[in-house]
GROMACS .gro file of C-alpha atoms in nm:
model
  493
    1MET     CA    1   1.536   0.936   0.090
    2ASN     CA    2   1.432   1.188   0.353
    3TYR     CA    3   1.629   1.496   0.256
    4LYS     CA    4   1.488   1.694   0.543
    5GLU     CA    5   1.590   1.429   0.801
    6LEU     CA    6   1.947   1.433   0.662
    7LEU     CA    7   1.960   1.812   0.702
    8LYS     CA    8   1.920   1.771   1.063
    9TYR     CA    9   2.263   1.632   1.110
   10GLU     CA   10   2.461   1.867   0.878
   11LYS     CA   11   2.854   1.761   0.875
   12SER     CA   12   3.159   1.974   0.772
   13PHE     CA   13   3.509   1.899   0.722
   14ASP     CA   14   3.638   2.168   0.977
   15PRO     CA   15   3.743   2.006   1.290
   16LYS     CA   16   3.556   1.968   1.607
   17ASP     CA   17   3.807   2.060   1.820
   18TRP     CA   18   3.990   2.364   1.683
   19ASP     CA   19   4.234   2.408   1.973
   20GLU     CA   20   4.353   2.030   1.932
   21MET     CA   21   4.404   2.099   1.568
   22GLU     CA   22   4.592   2.398   1.628
   23ASP     CA   23   4.834   2.229   1.864
   24LEU     CA   24   4.882   1.984   1.586
   25ALA     CA   25   4.970   2.263   1.338
   26HIS     CA   26   5.229   2.405   1.578
   27LYS     CA   27   5.368   2.056   1.649
   28MET     CA   28   5.418   1.995   1.283
   29VAL     CA   29   5.567   2.315   1.219
   30LYS     CA   30   5.787   2.282   1.508
   31ASP     CA   31   5.904   1.929   1.386
   32MET     CA   32   5.963   2.054   1.027
   33PHE     CA   33   6.186   2.335   1.186
   34ALA     CA   34   6.372   2.092   1.389
   35LEU     CA   35   6.452   1.879   1.085
   36LEU     CA   36   6.554   2.166   0.872
   37LYS     CA   37   6.794   2.329   1.160
   38ASP     CA   38   6.976   1.977   1.195
   39ILE     CA   39   6.946   1.856   0.832
   40ARG     CA   40   7.334   1.921   0.788
   41ASN     CA   41   7.374   1.610   1.050
   42GLN     CA   42   7.126   1.397   0.876
   43PRO     CA   43   7.200   1.144   0.585
   44VAL     CA   44   7.142   1.334   0.268
   45TRP     CA   45   6.928   1.061   0.116
   46THR     CA   46   6.769   0.713   0.301
   47GLN     CA   47   6.590   0.458   0.088
   48PRO     CA   48   6.241   0.392   0.187
   49THR     CA   49   6.263   0.048   0.383
   50ASP     CA   50   6.031  -0.240   0.265
   51ASP     CA   51   5.827  -0.178   0.588
   52SER     CA   52   5.780   0.184   0.503
   53LYS     CA   53   5.667   0.123   0.130
   54GLY     CA   54   5.435  -0.162   0.222
   55ALA     CA   55   5.254   0.068   0.491
   56ILE     CA   56   5.197   0.324   0.241
   57LEU     CA   57   5.133   0.098  -0.054
   58GLY     CA   58   4.935  -0.174   0.142
   59GLU     CA   59   4.710   0.033   0.317
   60ALA     CA   60   4.351  -0.014   0.234
   61LEU     CA   61   4.120   0.278   0.125
   62PRO     CA   62   4.022   0.463   0.431
   63ILE     CA   63   3.657   0.443   0.487
   64GLU     CA   64   3.598   0.599   0.838
   65PRO     CA   65   3.758   0.895   0.974
   66LYS     CA   66   4.079   0.873   1.173
   67ASN     CA   67   4.238   1.113   1.418
   68LEU     CA   68   4.479   1.352   1.233
   69ASN     CA   69   4.738   1.293   1.531
   70LYS     CA   70   4.750   0.947   1.432
   71VAL     CA   71   4.760   1.057   1.067
   72TYR     CA   72   5.050   1.265   1.133
   73GLN     CA   73   5.218   0.964   1.308
   74ASP     CA   74   5.203   0.771   0.974
   75ILE     CA   75   5.371   1.066   0.791
   76LYS     CA   76   5.650   1.115   1.070
   77GLU     CA   77   5.716   0.702   1.038
   78ASN     CA   78   5.665   0.669   0.645
   79LEU     CA   79   5.745   0.996   0.492
   80THR     CA   80   5.963   1.240   0.667
   81PRO     CA   81   6.261   1.002   0.707
   82TYR     CA   82   6.271   0.948   0.358
   83TYR     CA   83   6.283   1.282   0.204
   84LYS     CA   84   6.429   1.316  -0.156
   85GLY     CA   85   6.756   1.497  -0.020
   86ASN     CA   86   6.701   1.833  -0.205
   87ILE     CA   87   6.665   2.001   0.143
   88HIS     CA   88   7.017   1.860   0.230
   89PRO     CA   89   7.332   2.090   0.177
   90LYS     CA   90   7.487   1.797  -0.013
   91PHE     CA   91   7.231   1.737  -0.266
   92TRP     CA   92   7.337   1.853  -0.619
   93SER     CA   93   7.154   1.609  -0.827
   94TRP     CA   94   6.930   1.740  -1.149
   95VAL     CA   95   6.852   2.106  -1.046
   96GLN     CA   96   6.607   2.121  -0.780
   97GLY     CA   97   6.560   2.403  -0.540
   98THR     CA   98   6.660   2.356  -0.142
   99GLY     CA   99   6.326   2.530  -0.023
  100THR     CA  100   6.326   2.799   0.223
  101VAL     CA  101   6.159   2.882   0.574
  102SER     CA  102   5.933   3.157   0.458
  103SER     CA  103   5.814   2.917   0.183
  104ILE     CA  104   5.684   2.690   0.452
  105LEU     CA  105   5.481   2.958   0.604
  106SER     CA  106   5.324   3.092   0.268
  107GLU     CA  107   5.203   2.734   0.177
  108ILE     CA  108   5.008   2.739   0.500
  109LEU     CA  109   4.862   3.081   0.397
  110VAL     CA  110   4.787   2.935   0.049
  111ALA     CA  111   4.624   2.652   0.194
  112GLY     CA  112   4.418   2.843   0.441
  113LEU     CA  113   4.299   3.109   0.189
  114ASN     CA  114   4.268   2.850  -0.099
  115PRO     CA  115   4.194   3.103  -0.397
  116ASP     CA  116   4.180   3.035  -0.744
  117VAL     CA  117   4.366   3.271  -0.908
  118CYS     CA  118   4.228   3.267  -1.288
  119THR     CA  119   3.967   3.523  -1.243
  120GLY     CA  120   3.790   3.729  -0.976
  121ASP     CA  121   3.861   4.087  -0.790
  122HIS     CA  122   4.051   3.948  -0.480
  123GLY     CA  123   4.383   4.008  -0.316
  124ALA     CA  124   4.534   3.697  -0.468
  125MET     CA  125   4.490   3.844  -0.811
  126TYR     CA  126   4.679   4.139  -0.761
  127ILE     CA  127   4.970   3.968  -0.579
  128GLU     CA  128   4.995   3.755  -0.909
  129LYS     CA  129   5.020   4.065  -1.103
  130GLN     CA  130   5.275   4.250  -0.894
  131VAL     CA  131   5.482   3.927  -0.907
  132ILE     CA  132   5.489   3.900  -1.280
  133ASP     CA  133   5.553   4.286  -1.286
  134TRP     CA  134   5.863   4.225  -1.079
  135LEU     CA  135   5.983   3.913  -1.280
  136LYS     CA  136   5.954   4.124  -1.591
  137LYS     CA  137   6.155   4.392  -1.418
  138MET     CA  138   6.401   4.114  -1.295
  139MET     CA  139   6.460   3.960  -1.655
  140GLY     CA  140   6.460   4.309  -1.852
  141PHE     CA  141   6.142   4.267  -2.018
  142PRO     CA  142   5.900   4.583  -2.129
  143ASN     CA  143   5.630   4.697  -1.873
  144ASN     CA  144   5.372   4.617  -2.152
  145ALA     CA  145   5.489   4.252  -2.176
  146SER     CA  146   5.263   3.972  -2.024
  147GLY     CA  147   5.366   3.666  -1.818
  148ILE     CA  148   5.219   3.364  -1.644
  149LEU     CA  149   5.295   3.146  -1.347
  150VAL     CA  150   5.280   2.781  -1.445
  151SER     CA  151   5.393   2.451  -1.279
  152GLY     CA  152   5.756   2.441  -1.423
  153THR     CA  153   5.966   2.529  -1.738
  154SER     CA  154   5.819   2.234  -1.919
  155THR     CA  155   5.491   2.366  -1.907
  156ALA     CA  156   5.612   2.734  -1.986
  157ASN     CA  157   5.800   2.600  -2.313
  158LEU     CA  158   5.493   2.428  -2.431
  159THR     CA  159   5.301   2.766  -2.368
  160ALA     CA  160   5.552   2.980  -2.548
  161LEU     CA  161   5.558   2.719  -2.858
  162LEU     CA  162   5.166   2.740  -2.865
  163ILE     CA  163   5.185   3.145  -2.902
  164ALA     CA  164   5.471   3.116  -3.145
  165ARG     CA  165   5.266   2.857  -3.350
  166ASP     CA  166   4.973   3.053  -3.347
  167LYS     CA  167   5.149   3.358  -3.459
  168ALA     CA  168   5.345   3.215  -3.734
  169THR     CA  169   4.999   3.046  -3.883
  170ASN     CA  170   4.770   3.364  -3.802
  171GLN     CA  171   4.571   3.123  -3.562
  172VAL     CA  172   4.481   2.890  -3.832
  173VAL     CA  173   4.603   2.585  -3.656
  174ARG     CA  174   4.422   2.697  -3.349
  175LYS     CA  175   4.095   2.738  -3.538
  176GLN     CA  176   4.120   2.472  -3.792
  177GLY     CA  177   4.378   2.223  -3.690
  178MET     CA  178   4.699   2.109  -3.871
  179LEU     CA  179   4.515   1.968  -4.145
  180GLU     CA  180   4.428   2.296  -4.271
  181TYR     CA  181   4.778   2.414  -4.246
  182ASN     CA  182   4.949   2.238  -4.540
  183SER     CA  183   5.304   2.305  -4.453
  184ARG     CA  184   5.524   2.126  -4.179
  185LEU     CA  185   5.603   2.349  -3.901
  186ILE     CA  186   5.970   2.339  -3.755
  187ILE     CA  187   6.133   2.430  -3.418
  188TYR     CA  188   6.494   2.455  -3.372
  189THR     CA  189   6.720   2.382  -3.078
  190SER     CA  190   7.036   2.233  -2.986
  191THR     CA  191   7.100   1.865  -2.894
  192GLU     CA  192   7.194   1.964  -2.572
  193ALA     CA  193   6.813   2.093  -2.515
  194HIS     CA  194   6.586   1.968  -2.253
  195SER     CA  195   6.359   1.698  -2.368
  196CYS     CA  196   6.072   1.860  -2.293
  197VAL     CA  197   6.090   2.078  -2.601
  198ILE     CA  198   6.035   1.758  -2.809
  199LYS     CA  199   5.767   1.651  -2.590
  200ALA     CA  200   5.575   1.974  -2.650
  201ALA     CA  201   5.580   1.937  -3.007
  202ASP     CA  202   5.445   1.582  -2.951
  203ILE     CA  203   5.162   1.739  -2.751
  204MET     CA  204   5.094   2.000  -2.976
  205GLY     CA  205   5.027   1.753  -3.274
  206LEU     CA  206   5.347   1.874  -3.483
  207GLY     CA  207   5.535   1.536  -3.400
  208ILE     CA  208   5.849   1.482  -3.257
  209ASN     CA  209   6.053   1.491  -3.573
  210SER     CA  210   5.936   1.845  -3.602
  211VAL     CA  211   6.203   1.937  -3.372
  212THR     CA  212   6.549   1.969  -3.538
  213LEU     CA  213   6.839   1.898  -3.312
  214VAL     CA  214   7.115   2.101  -3.415
  215ASP     CA  215   7.473   1.988  -3.348
  216THR     CA  216   7.665   2.185  -3.082
  217THR     CA  217   8.032   2.342  -3.082
  218SER     CA  218   8.303   2.201  -2.846
  219GLU     CA  219   8.163   2.441  -2.570
  220PHE     CA  220   7.832   2.262  -2.609
  221GLN     CA  221   7.661   2.559  -2.761
  222ILE     CA  222   7.442   2.537  -3.060
  223ASP     CA  223   7.664   2.546  -3.386
  224VAL     CA  224   7.505   2.915  -3.550
  225GLN     CA  225   7.651   2.793  -3.881
  226LYS     CA  226   7.456   2.461  -3.878
  227LEU     CA  227   7.149   2.618  -3.752
  228GLU     CA  228   7.137   2.867  -4.044
  229GLN     CA  229   7.183   2.580  -4.293
  230ALA     CA  230   6.914   2.388  -4.120
  231ILE     CA  231   6.663   2.680  -4.199
  232ILE     CA  232   6.779   2.697  -4.551
  233GLU     CA  233   6.741   2.345  -4.629
  234ASP     CA  234   6.361   2.331  -4.451
  235ARG     CA  235   6.254   2.653  -4.656
  236LYS     CA  236   6.376   2.440  -4.987
  237LYS     CA  237   6.162   2.170  -4.851
  238GLY     CA  238   5.862   2.378  -4.843
  239ASN     CA  239   5.875   2.341  -4.453
  240VAL     CA  240   5.804   2.650  -4.229
  241PRO     CA  241   6.054   2.727  -3.968
  242PHE     CA  242   5.879   2.924  -3.680
  243CYS     CA  243   6.072   2.919  -3.367
  244ILE     CA  244   6.421   2.876  -3.226
  245VAL     CA  245   6.441   2.759  -2.858
  246ALA     CA  246   6.781   2.895  -2.734
  247ASN     CA  247   6.931   2.751  -2.419
  248VAL     CA  248   7.034   2.960  -2.098
  249GLY     CA  249   7.203   2.698  -1.917
  250THR     CA  250   7.174   2.323  -2.050
  251VAL     CA  251   7.091   2.034  -1.847
  252ASN     CA  252   7.412   1.855  -1.929
  253THR     CA  253   7.680   2.120  -1.881
  254GLY     CA  254   7.519   2.451  -1.827
  255ALA     CA  255   7.613   2.588  -2.157
  256ILE     CA  256   7.464   2.921  -2.239
  257ASP     CA  257   7.385   2.941  -2.630
  258PRO     CA  258   7.504   3.270  -2.851
  259LEU     CA  259   7.204   3.481  -2.777
  260ASP     CA  260   7.333   3.767  -3.000
  261GLU     CA  261   7.340   3.534  -3.303
  262ILE     CA  262   7.033   3.379  -3.261
  263SER     CA  263   6.843   3.698  -3.196
  264LYS     CA  264   6.991   3.814  -3.528
  265ILE     CA  265   6.880   3.520  -3.714
  266CYS     CA  266   6.514   3.532  -3.580
  267LYS     CA  267   6.487   3.897  -3.707
  268ARG     CA  268   6.629   3.814  -4.021
  269GLU     CA  269   6.427   3.501  -4.097
  270GLY     CA  270   6.112   3.602  -3.908
  271LEU     CA  271   6.128   3.367  -3.627
  272TRP     CA  272   5.999   3.344  -3.287
  273MET     CA  273   6.306   3.339  -3.039
  274HIS     CA  274   6.218   3.164  -2.722
  275VAL     CA  275   6.486   3.121  -2.439
  276ASP     CA  276   6.461   2.794  -2.223
  277GLY     CA  277   6.626   2.954  -1.903
  278ALA     CA  278   6.488   2.720  -1.644
  279PHE     CA  279   6.794   2.781  -1.406
  280GLY     CA  280   7.036   2.980  -1.610
  281ALA     CA  281   6.822   3.298  -1.631
  282PHE     CA  282   6.906   3.349  -1.276
  283ALA     CA  283   7.284   3.388  -1.374
  284LYS     CA  284   7.192   3.724  -1.467
  285PHE     CA  285   7.206   3.848  -1.117
  286ALA     CA  286   7.555   3.712  -1.054
  287PRO     CA  287   7.808   3.984  -1.165
  288SER     CA  288   8.056   3.701  -1.325
  289HIS     CA  289   7.786   3.635  -1.584
  290LYS     CA  290   7.563   3.947  -1.589
  291LYS     CA  291   7.713   4.062  -1.950
  292MET     CA  292   7.704   3.715  -2.089
  293LEU     CA  293   7.316   3.734  -2.048
  294LYS     CA  294   7.245   4.105  -2.134
  295SER     CA  295   7.077   3.986  -2.459
  296MET     CA  296   6.819   3.746  -2.288
  297ASN     CA  297   6.570   3.997  -2.310
  298ALA     CA  298   6.604   4.007  -2.662
  299ALA     CA  299   6.386   3.710  -2.682
  300ASP     CA  300   6.007   3.710  -2.774
  301SER     CA  301   5.937   3.485  -2.468
  302LEU     CA  302   6.144   3.350  -2.184
  303ALA     CA  303   6.087   3.044  -1.936
  304PHE     CA  304   6.234   3.006  -1.628
  305ASP     CA  305   6.175   2.833  -1.293
  306THR     CA  306   6.172   2.993  -0.917
  307HIS     CA  307   6.159   2.676  -0.774
  308LYS     CA  308   6.539   2.608  -0.894
  309TRP     CA  309   6.754   2.905  -0.824
  310MET     CA  310   6.534   3.104  -0.578
  311SER     CA  311   6.508   2.811  -0.376
  312LEU     CA  312   6.080   2.826  -0.352
  313PRO     CA  313   5.883   2.492  -0.357
  314PHE     CA  314   5.807   2.300  -0.679
  315GLY     CA  315   5.500   2.436  -0.912
  316THR     CA  316   5.634   2.814  -0.952
  317GLY     CA  317   5.770   2.830  -1.296
  318CYS     CA  318   5.725   3.131  -1.512
  319LEU     CA  319   5.675   3.237  -1.864
  320LEU     CA  320   5.715   3.589  -1.990
  321VAL     CA  321   5.613   3.724  -2.324
  322LYS     CA  322   5.714   4.038  -2.483
  323ASN     CA  323   5.380   4.070  -2.709
  324LYS     CA  324   5.099   4.034  -2.489
  325HIS     CA  325   4.872   4.062  -2.772
  326HIS     CA  326   4.991   3.757  -2.939
  327HIS     CA  327   4.999   3.593  -2.594
  328ARG     CA  328   4.642   3.645  -2.509
  329ASN     CA  329   4.521   3.540  -2.878
  330ALA     CA  330   4.677   3.198  -2.813
  331PHE     CA  331   4.438   3.144  -2.519
  332ALA     CA  332   4.160   3.352  -2.471
  333ILE     CA  333   3.823   3.197  -2.483
  334GLN     CA  334   3.527   3.370  -2.310
  335PRO     CA  335   3.205   3.148  -2.230
  336ASP     CA  336   2.892   3.298  -2.073
  337TYR     CA  337   2.982   3.205  -1.733
  338LEU     CA  338   3.326   3.338  -1.727
  339GLN     CA  339   3.226   3.702  -1.853
  340VAL     CA  340   3.388   4.003  -1.669
  341HIS     CA  341   3.171   4.215  -1.486
  342ALA     CA  342   3.200   4.597  -1.420
  343ARG     CA  343   3.131   4.521  -1.039
  344GLY     CA  344   3.152   4.234  -0.794
  345LEU     CA  345   3.371   3.944  -0.762
  346ALA     CA  346   3.372   3.867  -1.134
  347SER     CA  347   3.522   4.218  -1.195
  348GLY     CA  348   3.900   4.271  -1.162
  349PRO     CA  349   4.220   4.231  -1.378
  350ASP     CA  350   4.213   4.031  -1.691
  351PRO     CA  351   4.159   3.695  -1.597
  352ILE     CA  352   4.470   3.478  -1.590
  353PHE     CA  353   4.287   3.199  -1.791
  354ASN     CA  354   4.297   3.438  -2.105
  355TYR     CA  355   4.706   3.339  -2.097
  356SER     CA  356   4.721   2.998  -1.995
  357ILE     CA  357   4.626   2.652  -2.091
  358GLU     CA  358   4.459   2.611  -1.708
  359MET     CA  359   4.122   2.727  -1.623
  360THR     CA  360   4.174   2.714  -1.254
  361ARG     CA  361   4.486   2.723  -1.082
  362GLY     CA  362   4.585   2.791  -0.733
  363PHE     CA  363   4.779   3.082  -0.553
  364ARG     CA  364   5.139   2.991  -0.687
  365ALA     CA  365   5.271   3.387  -0.648
  366LEU     CA  366   5.247   3.402  -0.250
  367LYS     CA  367   5.576   3.206  -0.203
  368ILE     CA  368   5.762   3.440  -0.464
  369TRP     CA  369   5.618   3.768  -0.348
  370MET     CA  370   5.736   3.672   0.015
  371MET     CA  371   6.063   3.544  -0.080
  372LEU     CA  372   6.128   3.880  -0.285
  373LYS     CA  373   6.018   4.100   0.011
  374GLU     CA  374   6.195   3.891   0.278
  375GLN     CA  375   6.544   3.832   0.091
  376GLY     CA  376   6.544   4.086  -0.172
  377LEU     CA  377   6.694   4.066  -0.540
  378ASN     CA  378   7.055   4.173  -0.410
  379LYS     CA  379   7.067   3.881  -0.176
  380ILE     CA  380   6.924   3.638  -0.436
  381GLY     CA  381   7.197   3.732  -0.676
  382GLU     CA  382   7.463   3.683  -0.398
  383ILE     CA  383   7.334   3.342  -0.360
  384VAL     CA  384   7.343   3.258  -0.727
  385GLN     CA  385   7.716   3.428  -0.746
  386GLN     CA  386   7.806   3.207  -0.439
  387ASN     CA  387   7.685   2.894  -0.604
  388ILE     CA  388   7.870   2.945  -0.906
  389ALA     CA  389   8.201   3.025  -0.728
  390GLN     CA  390   8.156   2.721  -0.518
  391SER     CA  391   8.120   2.534  -0.855
  392TYR     CA  392   8.459   2.662  -0.978
  393TYR     CA  393   8.617   2.577  -0.659
  394LEU     CA  394   8.524   2.210  -0.724
  395GLY     CA  395   8.655   2.203  -1.053
  396GLU     CA  396   8.987   2.336  -0.929
  397LEU     CA  397   8.969   2.071  -0.640
  398VAL     CA  398   8.907   1.806  -0.924
  399ASP     CA  399   9.188   1.955  -1.140
  400ASP     CA  400   9.434   1.928  -0.809
  401GLU     CA  401   9.362   1.538  -0.755
  402GLU     CA  402   9.541   1.282  -1.007
  403LEU     CA  403   9.294   1.040  -0.957
  404LEU     CA  404   8.993   1.263  -1.078
  405GLU     CA  405   8.948   1.398  -1.412
  406LEU     CA  406   8.743   1.715  -1.514
  407VAL     CA  407   8.544   1.623  -1.826
  408THR     CA  408   8.437   1.960  -1.933
  409PRO     CA  409   8.525   2.335  -1.832
  410VAL     CA  410   8.319   2.487  -1.553
  411THR     CA  411   8.131   2.768  -1.706
  412MET     CA  412   7.832   2.836  -1.438
  413ASN     CA  413   7.722   2.596  -1.152
  414ILE     CA  414   7.747   2.266  -1.332
  415VAL     CA  415   8.077   2.046  -1.269
  416CYS     CA  416   8.134   1.716  -1.483
  417PHE     CA  417   8.413   1.511  -1.354
  418ARG     CA  418   8.497   1.137  -1.302
  419PHE     CA  419   8.719   0.909  -1.090
  420VAL     CA  420   9.019   0.761  -1.310
  421PRO     CA  421   9.257   0.522  -1.110
  422GLN     CA  422   9.620   0.505  -1.193
  423GLU     CA  423   9.590   0.147  -1.302
  424LYS     CA  424   9.466   0.117  -1.652
  425MET     CA  425   9.120   0.039  -1.706
  426SER     CA  426   8.875   0.015  -2.038
  427GLU     CA  427   8.618   0.278  -2.095
  428GLU     CA  428   8.357   0.056  -2.011
  429GLY     CA  429   8.514  -0.047  -1.685
  430LEU     CA  430   8.564   0.337  -1.606
  431ASN     CA  431   8.213   0.398  -1.691
  432LYS     CA  432   8.060   0.120  -1.450
  433LEU     CA  433   8.283   0.237  -1.157
  434ASN     CA  434   8.196   0.585  -1.165
  435ARG     CA  435   7.824   0.465  -1.172
  436GLU     CA  436   7.874   0.269  -0.891
  437ILE     CA  437   8.041   0.586  -0.713
  438VAL     CA  438   7.734   0.776  -0.802
  439VAL     CA  439   7.503   0.492  -0.640
  440GLU     CA  440   7.728   0.435  -0.341
  441LEU     CA  441   7.762   0.829  -0.256
  442GLN     CA  442   7.351   0.811  -0.255
  443GLU     CA  443   7.328   0.487  -0.065
  444PHE     CA  444   7.557   0.578   0.208
  445GLY     CA  445   7.434   0.908   0.233
  446CYS     CA  446   7.714   1.104   0.170
  447ALA     CA  447   7.598   1.319  -0.109
  448VAL     CA  448   7.353   1.306  -0.396
  449THR     CA  449   7.496   1.365  -0.727
  450SER     CA  450   7.333   1.289  -1.078
  451HIS     CA  451   7.535   1.124  -1.401
  452VAL     CA  452   7.575   1.249  -1.756
  453TYR     CA  453   7.737   1.093  -2.050
  454ILE     CA  454   7.994   1.325  -2.226
  455GLU     CA  455   8.165   1.166  -2.528
  456ASN     CA  456   8.065   0.827  -2.415
  457LYS     CA  457   8.210   0.891  -2.082
  458TYR     CA  458   8.006   0.835  -1.756
  459CYS     CA  459   8.054   1.146  -1.558
  460ILE     CA  460   7.951   1.240  -1.210
  461ARG     CA  461   7.744   1.547  -1.263
  462ILE     CA  462   7.739   1.845  -0.980
  463ALA     CA  463   7.431   2.102  -1.054
  464ASN     CA  464   7.462   2.328  -0.780
  465VAL     CA  465   7.170   2.566  -0.671
  466ASN     CA  466   7.168   2.487  -0.292
  467HIS     CA  467   7.169   2.777  -0.066
  468ARG     CA  468   7.259   2.567   0.207
  469THR     CA  469   7.577   2.417   0.046
  470VAL     CA  470   7.949   2.558   0.187
  471LYS     CA  471   8.253   2.498   0.011
  472GLU     CA  472   8.369   2.249   0.262
  473ASP     CA  473   8.076   2.028   0.132
  474PHE     CA  474   8.269   1.991  -0.178
  475GLU     CA  475   8.612   1.921  -0.014
  476ASP     CA  476   8.391   1.634   0.154
  477LEU     CA  477   8.259   1.532  -0.173
  478VAL     CA  478   8.612   1.479  -0.326
  479LYS     CA  479   8.741   1.291  -0.060
  480ASP     CA  480   8.443   1.039  -0.061
  481VAL     CA  481   8.482   0.995  -0.450
  482ILE     CA  482   8.824   0.905  -0.427
  483ARG     CA  483   8.762   0.669  -0.124
  484ILE     CA  484   8.481   0.498  -0.284
  485GLY     CA  485   8.670   0.481  -0.583
  486ASN     CA  486   8.963   0.303  -0.441
  487THR     CA  487   8.775   0.072  -0.260
  488THR     CA  488   8.575  -0.044  -0.568
  489LYS     CA  489   8.784  -0.017  -0.848
  490ASN     CA  490   8.939  -0.387  -0.861
  491ILE     CA  491   8.529  -0.487  -0.920
  492PHE     CA  492   8.544  -0.331  -1.262
  493LYS     CA  493   8.893  -0.408  -1.392
   0.00000   0.00000   0.00000
């Protein structure tokens, strides 16, 4: 191969016609803004057609370049019409943020600047640091605490448990592995906890059976007496309890574990207290729940997602750790090629990779930084309180309808209810009927809810973190549930 000949025709991924690309960029932003402005008039969810799925899955690997305008046309035909639904005011399935206009703009800037923020002396590093400082202040953590932005609370929980493990074992497991640590390490959480805690134990090599799932009370909070008894029994067996994961906003019902009591147990037993506050941590900014969550900052670590109740795009979870030394000790590795210099690009703040699983990471903080500057913490708290008030309102609407049953009390932003016709039906029939209601709500584009089993009852579950929702949307939901229930009930008798 003649390298000199090849270098006569050097290429780049940059466009040949920058003006054409700029026009396309304007069109894409304009189209997205138009979709969002009119989103209330669109179906909540539209299932991808066989043609659209075939167009995506059946396309051959691209070998030669294609004009980006034509690529965008493919997107308009096969992606945009089939959005998941969480940008819509009537999406209440799972706990997924709605997105904001400023975050669209931030993503453009992030992609354009494209910084790796794990190390270096550049502007993005300082915005990351500022955002962590703001989040610490928001959540009541001390100034000298540490924090890290991660993909989501699943990763944040894993990160926290690694830190707790290393503290409990004095880094023996980190350095030598589990074979050198002769005792079994135990994590405690409630039966209502997110499955990512079990997955974390698996990833860490502890085994999923090292997570003790403690029964809950009638309010779906961890039973503190049973928790204490489980710790006693494990110590008798020679096991080593090392962490309690408290829940602030459980997936099924939005329950909040008794943080004061858990904190006392952790201090008495020498255990790490971690709080999974994926969405519920933000309830501390609502006056109705501020007092209930005043002890959240007693935790050694706190995980939460800004892509839930702050409505940001996915990939913006956070972990805060009270003891920066323990945090850094769990991850810091300093190879020669990553040594920090006193001057130049390799200088700057303590590298983020010293606090994280990741060695290279994109610029997650800008969307949070822009959101906080644009909206302010008070506005965020108002939206959180609004969603909670709307959920209580839905609970009242359900209570007022003789064909609907509120299965659990509304305690925050999650409502679990079901359709119960006047005609007598078996529990199996009721479960099938309510499952059909959930599916038909989705398929007809009326609303997107999720489901949960509560004491073997299949429930329609509403998880409201939607800043576009208004109370009339829940009035429509109640009418749609009753309408679908009445038209389909005879199938399941």
